[in-house]
PDB file of C-alpha atoms and ligand atoms in Angstrom:
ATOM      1  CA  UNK U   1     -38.956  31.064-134.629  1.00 54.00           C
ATOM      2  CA  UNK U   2     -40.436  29.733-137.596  1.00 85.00           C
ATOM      3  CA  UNK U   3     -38.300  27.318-139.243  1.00 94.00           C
ATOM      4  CA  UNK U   4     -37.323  29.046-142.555  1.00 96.00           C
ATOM      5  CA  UNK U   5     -37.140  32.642-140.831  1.00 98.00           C
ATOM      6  CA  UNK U   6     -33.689  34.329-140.597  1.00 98.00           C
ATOM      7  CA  UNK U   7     -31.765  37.062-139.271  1.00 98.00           C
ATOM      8  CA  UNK U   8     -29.403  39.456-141.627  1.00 98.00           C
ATOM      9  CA  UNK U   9     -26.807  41.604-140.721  1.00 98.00           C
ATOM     10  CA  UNK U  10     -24.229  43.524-142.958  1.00 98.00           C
ATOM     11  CA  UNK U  11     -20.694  43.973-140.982  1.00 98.00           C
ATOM     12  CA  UNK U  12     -18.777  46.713-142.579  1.00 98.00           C
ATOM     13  CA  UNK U  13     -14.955  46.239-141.800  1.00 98.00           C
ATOM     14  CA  UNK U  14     -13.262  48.810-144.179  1.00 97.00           C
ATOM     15  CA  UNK U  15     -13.755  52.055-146.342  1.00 94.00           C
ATOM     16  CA  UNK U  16     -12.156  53.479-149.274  1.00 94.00           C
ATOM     17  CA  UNK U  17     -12.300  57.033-150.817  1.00 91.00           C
ATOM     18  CA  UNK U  18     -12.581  57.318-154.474  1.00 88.00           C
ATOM     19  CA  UNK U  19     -13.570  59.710-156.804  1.00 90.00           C
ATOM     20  CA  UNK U  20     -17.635  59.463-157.765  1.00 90.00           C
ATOM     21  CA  UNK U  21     -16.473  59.104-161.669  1.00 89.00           C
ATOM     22  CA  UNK U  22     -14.422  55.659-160.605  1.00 89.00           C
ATOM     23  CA  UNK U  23     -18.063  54.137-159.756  1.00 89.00           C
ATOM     24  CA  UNK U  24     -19.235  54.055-163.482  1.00 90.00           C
ATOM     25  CA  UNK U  25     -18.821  52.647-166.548  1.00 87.00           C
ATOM     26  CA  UNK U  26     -18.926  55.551-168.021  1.00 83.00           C
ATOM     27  CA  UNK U  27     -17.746  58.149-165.669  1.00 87.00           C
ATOM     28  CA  UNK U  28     -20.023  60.895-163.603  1.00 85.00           C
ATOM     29  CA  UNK U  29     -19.818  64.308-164.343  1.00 84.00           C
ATOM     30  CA  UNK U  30     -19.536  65.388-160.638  1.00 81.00           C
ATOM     31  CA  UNK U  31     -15.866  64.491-159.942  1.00 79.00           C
ATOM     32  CA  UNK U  32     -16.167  64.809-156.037  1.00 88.00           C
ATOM     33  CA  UNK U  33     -14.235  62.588-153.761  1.00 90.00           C
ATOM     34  CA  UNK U  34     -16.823  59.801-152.172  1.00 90.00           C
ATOM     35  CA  UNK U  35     -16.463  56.350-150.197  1.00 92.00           C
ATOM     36  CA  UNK U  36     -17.071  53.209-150.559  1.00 94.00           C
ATOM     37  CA  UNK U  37     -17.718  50.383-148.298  1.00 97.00           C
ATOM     38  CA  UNK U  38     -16.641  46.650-147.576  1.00 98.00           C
ATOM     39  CA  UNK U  39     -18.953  44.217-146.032  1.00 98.00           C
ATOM     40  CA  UNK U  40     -19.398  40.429-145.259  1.00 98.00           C
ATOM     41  CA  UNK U  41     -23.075  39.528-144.127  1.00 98.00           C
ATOM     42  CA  UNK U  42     -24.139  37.158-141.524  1.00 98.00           C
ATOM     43  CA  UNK U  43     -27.056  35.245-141.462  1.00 98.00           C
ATOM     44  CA  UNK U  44     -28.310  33.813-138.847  1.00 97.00           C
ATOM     45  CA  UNK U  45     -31.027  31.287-138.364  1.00 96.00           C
ATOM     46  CA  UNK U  46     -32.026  27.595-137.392  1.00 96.00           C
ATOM     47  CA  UNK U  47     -30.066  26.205-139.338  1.00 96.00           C
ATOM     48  CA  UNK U  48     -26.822  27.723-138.001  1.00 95.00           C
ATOM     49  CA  UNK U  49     -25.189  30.142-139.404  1.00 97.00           C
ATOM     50  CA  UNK U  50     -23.293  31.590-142.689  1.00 98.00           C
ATOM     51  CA  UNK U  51     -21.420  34.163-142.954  1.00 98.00           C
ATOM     52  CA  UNK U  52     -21.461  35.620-147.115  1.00 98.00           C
ATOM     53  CA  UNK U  53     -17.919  36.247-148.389  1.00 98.00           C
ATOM     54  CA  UNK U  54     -15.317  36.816-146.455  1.00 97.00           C
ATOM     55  CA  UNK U  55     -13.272  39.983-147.025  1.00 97.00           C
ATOM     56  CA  UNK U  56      -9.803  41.236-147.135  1.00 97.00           C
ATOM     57  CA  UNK U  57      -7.322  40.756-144.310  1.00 96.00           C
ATOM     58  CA  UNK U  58      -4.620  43.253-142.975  1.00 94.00           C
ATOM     59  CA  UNK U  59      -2.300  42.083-145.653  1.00 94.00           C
ATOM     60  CA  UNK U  60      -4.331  42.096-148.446  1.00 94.00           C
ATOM     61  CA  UNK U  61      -5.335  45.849-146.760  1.00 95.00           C
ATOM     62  CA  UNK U  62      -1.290  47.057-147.101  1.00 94.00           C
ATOM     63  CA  UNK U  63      -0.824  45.762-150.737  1.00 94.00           C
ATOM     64  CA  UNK U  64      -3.944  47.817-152.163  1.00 92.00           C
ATOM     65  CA  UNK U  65      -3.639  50.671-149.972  1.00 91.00           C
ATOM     66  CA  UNK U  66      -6.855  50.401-148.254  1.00 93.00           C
ATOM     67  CA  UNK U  67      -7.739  50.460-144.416  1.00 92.00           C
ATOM     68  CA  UNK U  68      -9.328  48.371-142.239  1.00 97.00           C
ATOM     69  CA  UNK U  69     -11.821  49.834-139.684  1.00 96.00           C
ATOM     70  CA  UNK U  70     -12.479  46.751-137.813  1.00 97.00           C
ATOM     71  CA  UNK U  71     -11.510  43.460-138.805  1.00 98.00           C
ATOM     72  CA  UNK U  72     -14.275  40.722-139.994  1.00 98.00           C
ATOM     73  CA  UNK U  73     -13.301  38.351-137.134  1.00 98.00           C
ATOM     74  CA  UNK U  74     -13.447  41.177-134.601  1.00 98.00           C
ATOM     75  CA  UNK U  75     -17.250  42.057-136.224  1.00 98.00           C
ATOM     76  CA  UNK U  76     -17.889  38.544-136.260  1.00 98.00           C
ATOM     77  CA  UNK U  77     -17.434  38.167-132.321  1.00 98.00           C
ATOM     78  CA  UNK U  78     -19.547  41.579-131.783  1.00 98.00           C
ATOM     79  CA  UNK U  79     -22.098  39.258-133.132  1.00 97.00           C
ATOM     80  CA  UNK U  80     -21.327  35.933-130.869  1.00 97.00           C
ATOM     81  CA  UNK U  81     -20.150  34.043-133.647  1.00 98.00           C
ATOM     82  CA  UNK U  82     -16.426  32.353-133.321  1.00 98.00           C
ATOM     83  CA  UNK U  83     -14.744  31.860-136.867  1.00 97.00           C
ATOM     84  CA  UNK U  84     -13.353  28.391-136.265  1.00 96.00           C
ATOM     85  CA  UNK U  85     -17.592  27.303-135.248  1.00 96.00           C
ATOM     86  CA  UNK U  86     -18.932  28.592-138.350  1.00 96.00           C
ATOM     87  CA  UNK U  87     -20.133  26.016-140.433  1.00 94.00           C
ATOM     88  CA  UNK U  88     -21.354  27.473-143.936  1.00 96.00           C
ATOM     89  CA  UNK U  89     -19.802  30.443-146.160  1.00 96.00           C
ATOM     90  CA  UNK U  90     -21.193  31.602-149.177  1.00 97.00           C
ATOM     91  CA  UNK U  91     -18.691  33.105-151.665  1.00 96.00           C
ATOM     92  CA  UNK U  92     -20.908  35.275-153.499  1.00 97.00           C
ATOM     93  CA  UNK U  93     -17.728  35.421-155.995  1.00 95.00           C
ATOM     94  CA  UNK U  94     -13.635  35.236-155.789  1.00 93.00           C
ATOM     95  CA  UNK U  95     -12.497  39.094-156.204  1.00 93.00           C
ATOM     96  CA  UNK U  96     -10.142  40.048-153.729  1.00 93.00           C
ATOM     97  CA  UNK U  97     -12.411  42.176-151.394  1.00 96.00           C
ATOM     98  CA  UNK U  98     -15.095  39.065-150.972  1.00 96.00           C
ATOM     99  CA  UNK U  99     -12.716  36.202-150.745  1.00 94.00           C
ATOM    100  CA  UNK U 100      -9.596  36.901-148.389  1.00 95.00           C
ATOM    101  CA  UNK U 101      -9.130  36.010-144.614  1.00 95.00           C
ATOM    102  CA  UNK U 102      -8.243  32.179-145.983  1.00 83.00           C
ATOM    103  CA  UNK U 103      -7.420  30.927-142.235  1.00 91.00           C
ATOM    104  CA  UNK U 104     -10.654  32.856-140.680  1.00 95.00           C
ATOM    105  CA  UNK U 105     -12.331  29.972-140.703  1.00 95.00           C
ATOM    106  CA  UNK U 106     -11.008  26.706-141.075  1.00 93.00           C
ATOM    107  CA  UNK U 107     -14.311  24.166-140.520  1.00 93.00           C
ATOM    108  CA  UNK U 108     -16.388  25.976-143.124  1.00 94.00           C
ATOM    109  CA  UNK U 109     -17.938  24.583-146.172  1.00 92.00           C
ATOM    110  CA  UNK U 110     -17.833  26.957-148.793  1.00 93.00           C
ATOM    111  CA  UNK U 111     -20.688  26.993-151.526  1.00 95.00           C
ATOM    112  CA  UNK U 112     -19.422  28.817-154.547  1.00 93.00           C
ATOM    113  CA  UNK U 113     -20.893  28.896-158.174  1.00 94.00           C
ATOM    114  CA  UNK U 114     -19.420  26.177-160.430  1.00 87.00           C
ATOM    115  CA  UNK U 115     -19.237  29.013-163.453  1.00 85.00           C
ATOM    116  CA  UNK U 116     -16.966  31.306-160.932  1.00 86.00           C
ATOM    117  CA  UNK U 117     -14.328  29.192-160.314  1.00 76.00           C
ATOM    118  CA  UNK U 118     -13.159  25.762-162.542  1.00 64.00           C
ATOM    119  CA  UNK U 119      -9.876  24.438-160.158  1.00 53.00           C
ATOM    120  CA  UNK U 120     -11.080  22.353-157.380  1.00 54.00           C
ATOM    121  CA  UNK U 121      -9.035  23.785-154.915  1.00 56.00           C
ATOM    122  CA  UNK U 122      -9.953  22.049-151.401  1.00 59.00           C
ATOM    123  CA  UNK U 123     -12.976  19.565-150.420  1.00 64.00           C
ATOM    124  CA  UNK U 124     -14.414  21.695-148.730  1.00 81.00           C
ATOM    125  CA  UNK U 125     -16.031  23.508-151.436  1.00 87.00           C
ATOM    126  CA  UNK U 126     -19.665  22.871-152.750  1.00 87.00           C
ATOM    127  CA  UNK U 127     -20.048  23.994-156.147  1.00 89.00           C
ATOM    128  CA  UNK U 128     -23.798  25.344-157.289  1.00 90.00           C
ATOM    129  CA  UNK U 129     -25.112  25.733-161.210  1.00 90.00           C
ATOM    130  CA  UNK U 130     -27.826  28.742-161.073  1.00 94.00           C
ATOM    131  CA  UNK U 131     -30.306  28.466-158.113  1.00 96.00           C
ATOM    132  CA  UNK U 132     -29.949  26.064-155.043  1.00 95.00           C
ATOM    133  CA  UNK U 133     -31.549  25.997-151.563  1.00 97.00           C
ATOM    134  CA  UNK U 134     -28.970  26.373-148.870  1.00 97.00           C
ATOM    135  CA  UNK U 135     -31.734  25.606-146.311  1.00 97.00           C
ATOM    136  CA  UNK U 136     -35.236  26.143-146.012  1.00 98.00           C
ATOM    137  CA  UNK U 137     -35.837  30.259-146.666  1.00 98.00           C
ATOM    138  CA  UNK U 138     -31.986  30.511-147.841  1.00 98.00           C
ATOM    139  CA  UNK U 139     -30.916  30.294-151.998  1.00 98.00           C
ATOM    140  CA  UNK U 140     -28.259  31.632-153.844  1.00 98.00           C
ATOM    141  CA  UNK U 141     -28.930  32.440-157.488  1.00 97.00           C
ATOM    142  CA  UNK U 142     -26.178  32.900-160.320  1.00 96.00           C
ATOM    143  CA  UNK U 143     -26.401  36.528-161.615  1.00 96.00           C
ATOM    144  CA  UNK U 144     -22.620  36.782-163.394  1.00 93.00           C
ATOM    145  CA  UNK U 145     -22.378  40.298-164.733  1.00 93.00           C
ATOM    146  CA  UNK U 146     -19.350  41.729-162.450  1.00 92.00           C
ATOM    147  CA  UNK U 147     -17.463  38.366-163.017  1.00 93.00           C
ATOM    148  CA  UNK U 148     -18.927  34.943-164.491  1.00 91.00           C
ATOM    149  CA  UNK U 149     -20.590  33.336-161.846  1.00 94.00           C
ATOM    150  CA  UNK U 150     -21.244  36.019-159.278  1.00 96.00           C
ATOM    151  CA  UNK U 151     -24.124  34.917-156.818  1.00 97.00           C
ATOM    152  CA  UNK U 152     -26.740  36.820-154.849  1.00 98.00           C
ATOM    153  CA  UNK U 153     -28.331  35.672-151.928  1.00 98.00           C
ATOM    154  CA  UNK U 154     -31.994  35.489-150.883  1.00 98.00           C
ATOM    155  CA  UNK U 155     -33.311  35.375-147.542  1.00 98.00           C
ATOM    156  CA  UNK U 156     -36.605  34.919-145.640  1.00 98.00           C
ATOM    157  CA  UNK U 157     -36.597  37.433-143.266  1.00 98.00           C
ATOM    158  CA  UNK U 158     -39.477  38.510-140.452  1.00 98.00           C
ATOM    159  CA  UNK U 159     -39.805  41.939-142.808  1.00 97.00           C
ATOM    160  CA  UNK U 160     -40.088  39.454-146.281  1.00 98.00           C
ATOM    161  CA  UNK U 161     -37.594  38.345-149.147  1.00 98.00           C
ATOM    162  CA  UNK U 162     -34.185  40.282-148.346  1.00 98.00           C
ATOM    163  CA  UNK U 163     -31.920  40.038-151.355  1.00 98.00           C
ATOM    164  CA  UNK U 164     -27.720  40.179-150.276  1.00 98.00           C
ATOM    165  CA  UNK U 165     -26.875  41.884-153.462  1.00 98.00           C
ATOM    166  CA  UNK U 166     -22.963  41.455-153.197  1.00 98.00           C
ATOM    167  CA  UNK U 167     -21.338  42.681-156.515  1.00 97.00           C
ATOM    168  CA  UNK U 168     -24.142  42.369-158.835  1.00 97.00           C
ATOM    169  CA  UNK U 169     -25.024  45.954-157.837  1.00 97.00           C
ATOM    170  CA  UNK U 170     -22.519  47.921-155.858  1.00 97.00           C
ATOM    171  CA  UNK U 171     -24.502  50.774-155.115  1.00 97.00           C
ATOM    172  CA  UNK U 172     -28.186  52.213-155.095  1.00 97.00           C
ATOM    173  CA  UNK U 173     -27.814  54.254-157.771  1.00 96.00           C
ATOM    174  CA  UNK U 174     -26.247  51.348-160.097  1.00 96.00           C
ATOM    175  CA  UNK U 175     -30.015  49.537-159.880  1.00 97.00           C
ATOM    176  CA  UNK U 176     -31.622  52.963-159.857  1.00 97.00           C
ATOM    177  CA  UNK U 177     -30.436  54.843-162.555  1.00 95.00           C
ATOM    178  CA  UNK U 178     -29.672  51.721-164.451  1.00 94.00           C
ATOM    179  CA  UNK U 179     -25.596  52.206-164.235  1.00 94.00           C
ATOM    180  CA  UNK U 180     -22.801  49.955-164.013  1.00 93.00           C
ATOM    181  CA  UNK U 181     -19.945  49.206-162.215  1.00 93.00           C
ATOM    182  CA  UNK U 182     -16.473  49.404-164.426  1.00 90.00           C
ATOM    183  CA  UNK U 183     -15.184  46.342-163.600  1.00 88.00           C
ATOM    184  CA  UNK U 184     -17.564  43.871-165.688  1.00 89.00           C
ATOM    185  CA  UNK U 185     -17.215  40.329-166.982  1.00 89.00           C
ATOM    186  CA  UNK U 186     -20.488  41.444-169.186  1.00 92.00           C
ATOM    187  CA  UNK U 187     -22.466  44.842-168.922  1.00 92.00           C
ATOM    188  CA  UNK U 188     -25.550  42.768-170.653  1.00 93.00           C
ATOM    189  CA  UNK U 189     -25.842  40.641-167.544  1.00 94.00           C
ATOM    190  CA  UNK U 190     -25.194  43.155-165.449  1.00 95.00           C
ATOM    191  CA  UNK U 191     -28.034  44.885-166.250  1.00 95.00           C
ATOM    192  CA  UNK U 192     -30.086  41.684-166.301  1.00 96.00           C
ATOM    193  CA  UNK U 193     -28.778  40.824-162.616  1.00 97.00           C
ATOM    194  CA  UNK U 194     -30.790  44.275-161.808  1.00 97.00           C
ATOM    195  CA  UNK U 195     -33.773  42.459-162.901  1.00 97.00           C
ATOM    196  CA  UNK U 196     -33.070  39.402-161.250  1.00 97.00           C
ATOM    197  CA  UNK U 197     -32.507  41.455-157.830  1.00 98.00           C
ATOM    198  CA  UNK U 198     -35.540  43.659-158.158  1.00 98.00           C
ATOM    199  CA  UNK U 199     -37.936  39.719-158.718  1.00 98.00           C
ATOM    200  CA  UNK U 200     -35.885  38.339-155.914  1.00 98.00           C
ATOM    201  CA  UNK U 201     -36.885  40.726-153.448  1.00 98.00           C
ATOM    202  CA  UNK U 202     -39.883  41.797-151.571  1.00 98.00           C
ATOM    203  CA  UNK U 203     -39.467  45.603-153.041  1.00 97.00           C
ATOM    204  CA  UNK U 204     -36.320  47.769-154.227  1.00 96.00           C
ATOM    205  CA  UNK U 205     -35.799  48.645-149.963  1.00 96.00           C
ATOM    206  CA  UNK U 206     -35.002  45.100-149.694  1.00 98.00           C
ATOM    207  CA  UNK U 207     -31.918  44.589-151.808  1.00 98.00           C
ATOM    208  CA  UNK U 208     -28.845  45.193-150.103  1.00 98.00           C
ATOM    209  CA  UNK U 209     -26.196  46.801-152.528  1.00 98.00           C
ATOM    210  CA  UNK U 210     -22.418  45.178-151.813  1.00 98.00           C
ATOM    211  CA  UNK U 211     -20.518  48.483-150.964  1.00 97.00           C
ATOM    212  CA  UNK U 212     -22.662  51.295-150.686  1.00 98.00           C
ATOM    213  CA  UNK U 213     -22.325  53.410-147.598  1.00 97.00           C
ATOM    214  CA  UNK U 214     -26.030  53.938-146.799  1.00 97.00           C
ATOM    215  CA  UNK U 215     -26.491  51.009-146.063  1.00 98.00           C
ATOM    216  CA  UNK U 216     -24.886  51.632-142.375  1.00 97.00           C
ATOM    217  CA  UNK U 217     -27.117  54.923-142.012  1.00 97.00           C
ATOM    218  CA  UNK U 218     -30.744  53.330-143.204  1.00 97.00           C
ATOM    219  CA  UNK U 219     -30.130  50.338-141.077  1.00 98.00           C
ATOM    220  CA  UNK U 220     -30.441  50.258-137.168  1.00 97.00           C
ATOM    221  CA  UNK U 221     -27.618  48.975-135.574  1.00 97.00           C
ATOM    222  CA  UNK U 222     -27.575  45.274-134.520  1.00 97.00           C
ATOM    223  CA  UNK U 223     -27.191  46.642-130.622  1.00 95.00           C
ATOM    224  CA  UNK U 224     -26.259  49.373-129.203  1.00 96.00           C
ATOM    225  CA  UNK U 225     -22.621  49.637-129.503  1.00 96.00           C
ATOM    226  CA  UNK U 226     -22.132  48.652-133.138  1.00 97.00           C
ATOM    227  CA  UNK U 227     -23.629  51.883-134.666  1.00 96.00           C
ATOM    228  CA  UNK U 228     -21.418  52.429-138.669  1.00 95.00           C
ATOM    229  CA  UNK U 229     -20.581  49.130-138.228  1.00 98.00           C
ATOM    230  CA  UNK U 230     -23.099  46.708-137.863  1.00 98.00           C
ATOM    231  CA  UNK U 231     -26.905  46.558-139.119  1.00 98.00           C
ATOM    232  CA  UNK U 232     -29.530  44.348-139.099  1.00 98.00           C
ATOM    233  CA  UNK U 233     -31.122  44.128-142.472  1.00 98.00           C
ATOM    234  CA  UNK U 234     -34.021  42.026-141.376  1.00 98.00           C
ATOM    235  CA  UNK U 235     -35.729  45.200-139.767  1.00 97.00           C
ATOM    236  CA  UNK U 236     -37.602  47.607-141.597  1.00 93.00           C
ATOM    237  CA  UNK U 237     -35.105  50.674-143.266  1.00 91.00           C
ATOM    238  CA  UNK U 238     -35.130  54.425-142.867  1.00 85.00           C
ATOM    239  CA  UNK U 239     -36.139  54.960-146.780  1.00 70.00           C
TER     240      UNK U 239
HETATM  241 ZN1   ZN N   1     -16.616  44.048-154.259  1.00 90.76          ZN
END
């Protein structure tokens, strides 16, 4: 394996039905009930590997009324990866949904943009301003929109650029049909972050949105066994 050539995978651990309108700024006309799904993504790679944002645990689950399928750690070990080993996380921002499970894993460094977060809450943290290689084929770029200093992440895969989205666009349809999210920090840079995504990339197939379904049916499972639940996003999608 080449030495700036990783693996992706997207672990979903919970869904949530909504109505379609609750996905836009500005409502939908079709008011049909539809789903949305939570993710953390693992890359993998040789330089170790780190697992981007962490989700919400079985507590955090209760108080928001929202269900977990399978729970990251349990995804996490489908993969061979133990918590307490894993050395890097990337906290593509601090909502609830992408920054819980606190004691998941206790050796990791976290790098975190310095505009997302001001109180220097442990030393384990490494705090980034804009773009900054991770390791060779792995950089996290400041895209704000959704909250100040939301990061993407962008990969060297075997299939080319893959862009981990997160929240700068929840779904396919937000970067398609130009849309946005209603919770924003700033719709301006929102929009802008769609930009950012679409240079990042190889093409529009390789940005992975931060909830949307699809993902899960476009992607081939990472083995047998782990079908809706977890996909590799370094092979080629079903688009
Ligand atoms: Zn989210």
């Amino acid at each position: 394996m080449s030495d700036d050539i990783h693996e992706v995978y997207a672990v979903c651990y919970a869904s949530h039905s909504r109505k379609r309108s609750e996905n836009y700024i500005f409502g939908d006309p079709h008011d049909e009930m539809t789903s949305i799904s939570y993710y953390v993504w693992v890359i993998k790679g040789p330089h170790g590997t780190f697992v981007c944002d962490t989700g919400f645990d079985e507590v955090a689950a209760k108080e928001r009324a929202r269900k977990i399928i399978h729970p990251v750690g349990e995804g996490l070990q489908a993969l061979g990866i133990a918590p307490d080993k894993v050395d890097h996380v990337i906290a593509t921002h601090m909502h609830w949904d992408h920054a819980g499970n606190y004691d998941l894993f206790p050796n990791a460094r976290y790098h975190i943009q310095d505009t997302e977060i001001r109180k220097i809450f442990a030393y384990r943290v490494e705090f980034h301003d804009g773009v900054e290689e991770l390791a060779p084929g792995i950089t996290v770029h400041k895209v704000g929109g959704h909250s100040k200093g939301l990061q993407c992440v962008r990969v060297k895969t075997r299939r080319g650029y893959v862009v981990v989205a997160s929240d700068s666009c929840h779904l396919y349809s937000h970067i398609d049909e130009g849309r946005v999210f209603p919770i924003t920090y700033s719709v301006g840079d929102t929009l802008e972050g769609y930009r950012t995504l679409k240079k990042l990339a190889s093409s529009r197939g390789h940005i992975v949105p931060g909830h949307d379904p699809e993902v899960l049916k476009i992607y081939p499972s990472a083995k047998a066994g782990l079908e809706n639940w977890i996909v590799r996003l370094d092979a080629d999608p079903k688009i």
